[in-house]
mmCIF file of C-alpha atoms in Angstrom:
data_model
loop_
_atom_site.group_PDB
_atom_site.id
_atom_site.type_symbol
_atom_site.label_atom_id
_atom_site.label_comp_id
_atom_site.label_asym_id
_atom_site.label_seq_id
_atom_site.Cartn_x
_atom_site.Cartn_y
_atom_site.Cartn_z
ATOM 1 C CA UNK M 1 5.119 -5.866 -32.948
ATOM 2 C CA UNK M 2 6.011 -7.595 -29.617
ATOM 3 C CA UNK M 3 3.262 -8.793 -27.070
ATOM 4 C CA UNK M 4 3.736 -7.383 -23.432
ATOM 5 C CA UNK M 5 2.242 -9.648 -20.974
ATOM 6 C CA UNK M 6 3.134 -9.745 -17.267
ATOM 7 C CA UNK M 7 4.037 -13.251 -16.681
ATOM 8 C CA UNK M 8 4.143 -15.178 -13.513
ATOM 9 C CA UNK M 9 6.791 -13.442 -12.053
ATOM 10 C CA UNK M 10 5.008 -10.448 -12.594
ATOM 11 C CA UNK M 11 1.465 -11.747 -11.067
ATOM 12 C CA UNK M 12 3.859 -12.995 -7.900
ATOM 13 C CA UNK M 13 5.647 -9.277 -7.565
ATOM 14 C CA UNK M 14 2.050 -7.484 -7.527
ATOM 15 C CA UNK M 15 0.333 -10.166 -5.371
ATOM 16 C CA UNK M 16 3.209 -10.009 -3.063
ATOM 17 C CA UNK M 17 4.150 -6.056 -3.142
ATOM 18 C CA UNK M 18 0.211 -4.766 -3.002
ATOM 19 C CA UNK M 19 -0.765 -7.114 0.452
ATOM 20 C CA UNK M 20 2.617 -5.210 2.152
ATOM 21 C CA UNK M 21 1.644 -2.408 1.118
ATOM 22 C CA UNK M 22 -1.659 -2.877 3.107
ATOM 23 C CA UNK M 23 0.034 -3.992 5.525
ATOM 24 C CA UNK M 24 2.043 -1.575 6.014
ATOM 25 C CA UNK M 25 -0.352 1.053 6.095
ATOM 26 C CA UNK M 26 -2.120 -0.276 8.578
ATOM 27 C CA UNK M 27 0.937 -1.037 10.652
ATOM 28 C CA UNK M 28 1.704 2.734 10.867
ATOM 29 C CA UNK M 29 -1.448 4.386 12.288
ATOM 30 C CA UNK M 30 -2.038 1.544 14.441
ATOM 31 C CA UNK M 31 1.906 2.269 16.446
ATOM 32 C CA UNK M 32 0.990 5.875 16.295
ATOM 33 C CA UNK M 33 -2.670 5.558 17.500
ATOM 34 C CA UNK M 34 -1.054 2.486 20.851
ATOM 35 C CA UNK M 35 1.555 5.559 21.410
ATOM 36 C CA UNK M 36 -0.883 8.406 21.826
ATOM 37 C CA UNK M 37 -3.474 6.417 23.532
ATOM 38 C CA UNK M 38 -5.835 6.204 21.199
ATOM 39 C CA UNK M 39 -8.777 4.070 22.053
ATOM 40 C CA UNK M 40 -9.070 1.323 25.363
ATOM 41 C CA UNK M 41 -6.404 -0.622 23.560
ATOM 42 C CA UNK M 42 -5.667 -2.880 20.464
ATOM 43 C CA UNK M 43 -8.118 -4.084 19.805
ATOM 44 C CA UNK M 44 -10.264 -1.049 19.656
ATOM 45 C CA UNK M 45 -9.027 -0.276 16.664
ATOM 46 C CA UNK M 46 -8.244 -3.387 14.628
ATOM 47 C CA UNK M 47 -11.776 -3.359 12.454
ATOM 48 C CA UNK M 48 -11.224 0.173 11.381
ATOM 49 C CA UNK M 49 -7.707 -0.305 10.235
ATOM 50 C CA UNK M 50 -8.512 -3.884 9.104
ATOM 51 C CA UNK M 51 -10.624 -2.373 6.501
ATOM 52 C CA UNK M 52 -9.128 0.070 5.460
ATOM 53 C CA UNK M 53 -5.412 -1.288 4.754
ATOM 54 C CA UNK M 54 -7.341 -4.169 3.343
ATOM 55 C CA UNK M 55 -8.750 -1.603 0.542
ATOM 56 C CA UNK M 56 -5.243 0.018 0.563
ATOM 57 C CA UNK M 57 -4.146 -3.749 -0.152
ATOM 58 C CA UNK M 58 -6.561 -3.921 -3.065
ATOM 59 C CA UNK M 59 -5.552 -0.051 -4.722
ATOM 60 C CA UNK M 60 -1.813 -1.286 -3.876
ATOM 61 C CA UNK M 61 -2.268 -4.447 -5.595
ATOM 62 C CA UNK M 62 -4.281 -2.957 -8.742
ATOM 63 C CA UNK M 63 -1.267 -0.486 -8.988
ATOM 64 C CA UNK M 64 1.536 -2.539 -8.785
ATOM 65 C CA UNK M 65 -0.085 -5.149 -11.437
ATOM 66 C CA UNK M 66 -0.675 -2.290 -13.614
ATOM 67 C CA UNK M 67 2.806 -0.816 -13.547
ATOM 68 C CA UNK M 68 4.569 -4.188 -14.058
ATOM 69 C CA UNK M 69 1.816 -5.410 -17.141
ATOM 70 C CA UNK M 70 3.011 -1.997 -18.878
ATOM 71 C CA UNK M 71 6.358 -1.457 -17.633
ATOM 72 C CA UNK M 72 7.793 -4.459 -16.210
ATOM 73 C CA UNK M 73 8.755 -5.997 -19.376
ATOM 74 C CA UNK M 74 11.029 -3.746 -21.277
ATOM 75 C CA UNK M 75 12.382 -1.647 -17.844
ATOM 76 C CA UNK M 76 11.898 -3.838 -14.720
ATOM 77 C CA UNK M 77 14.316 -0.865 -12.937
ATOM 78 C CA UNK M 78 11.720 1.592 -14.011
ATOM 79 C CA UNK M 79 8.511 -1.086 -12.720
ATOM 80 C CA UNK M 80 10.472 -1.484 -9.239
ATOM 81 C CA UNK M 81 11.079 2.388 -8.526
ATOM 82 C CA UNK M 82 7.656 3.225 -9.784
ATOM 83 C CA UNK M 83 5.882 0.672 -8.057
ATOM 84 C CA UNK M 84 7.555 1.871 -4.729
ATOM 85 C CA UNK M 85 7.128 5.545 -4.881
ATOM 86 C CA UNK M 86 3.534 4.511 -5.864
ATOM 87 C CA UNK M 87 3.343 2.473 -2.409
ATOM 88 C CA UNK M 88 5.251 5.174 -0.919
ATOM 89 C CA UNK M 89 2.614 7.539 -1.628
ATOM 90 C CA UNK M 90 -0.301 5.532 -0.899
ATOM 91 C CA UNK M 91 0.886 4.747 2.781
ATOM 92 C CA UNK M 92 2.037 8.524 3.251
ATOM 93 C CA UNK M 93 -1.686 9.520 2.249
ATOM 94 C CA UNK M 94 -3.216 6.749 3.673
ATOM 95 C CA UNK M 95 -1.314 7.939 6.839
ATOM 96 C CA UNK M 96 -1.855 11.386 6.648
ATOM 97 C CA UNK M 97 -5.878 10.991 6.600
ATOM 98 C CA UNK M 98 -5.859 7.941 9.225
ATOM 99 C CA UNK M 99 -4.038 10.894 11.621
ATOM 100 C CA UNK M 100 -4.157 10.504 15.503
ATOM 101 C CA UNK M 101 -7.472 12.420 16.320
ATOM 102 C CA UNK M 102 -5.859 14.810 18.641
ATOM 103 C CA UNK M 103 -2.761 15.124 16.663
ATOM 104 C CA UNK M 104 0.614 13.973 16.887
ATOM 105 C CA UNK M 105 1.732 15.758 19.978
ATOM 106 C CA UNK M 106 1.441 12.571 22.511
#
C-alpha cells in the first residue's frame, strides 16, 4: 500500500491557487460595482469585498489542498482541471450573489 501525501509542491500550489482565487473574486464585483456606480467610490466598498474574498480565499484554499492531498499524486492533470473548475465555480457563485444591487443594466 502506497502513502499519498501532498508534499511541498503541493502545500505551494494550494497556498498559491486558493489566495487568487480570493482575489479574484473580489476583483470581479468590485469592476462591476466602479462601472455601475455603485457606492461614493472605491473605497466604499473595499471592507465588504475584503471580507468576503478573504473567506472565498480560505474555502478556495481548503479546496484546492484537498483536491491535490487526494488527487495530486497519482493524476496531477486530473488535480489541475479539478482544482480550476472548482475555483471556477466558486468565483461564478461568489459573483452571482455579490450582484450589482440594481442589476447589471448600467
Amino acid at each position: 500500500m502506497t502513502r499519498v501525501t501532498r508534499g511541498p509542491r503541493g502545500c505551494v500550489a494550494a497556498l498559491v491557487a486558493g489566495p487568487a482565487t480570493g482575489l479574484l473574486g473580489a476583483l470581479l464585483p468590485a469592476a462591476a460595482w466602479r462601472a455601475c456606480g455603485v457606492g461614493v467610490n472605491g473605497a466604499a466598498n473595499s471592507f465588504a469585498l475584503t471580507f468576503c474574498g478573504g473567506l472565498l480565499a480560505i474555502v478556495a484554499t481548503v479546496w484546492w489542498g484537498a483536491l491535490i492531498r487526494y488527487t495530486g499524486r497519482q493524476n496531477p492533470a486530473v488535480a489541475l482541471l479539478g482544482g480550476t473548475a472548482g475555483a471556477a465555480l466558486m468565483v461564478w457563485i461568489f459573483v452571482a450573489v455579490l450582484r450589482v444591487p440594481d442589476g447589471y443594466h448600467c
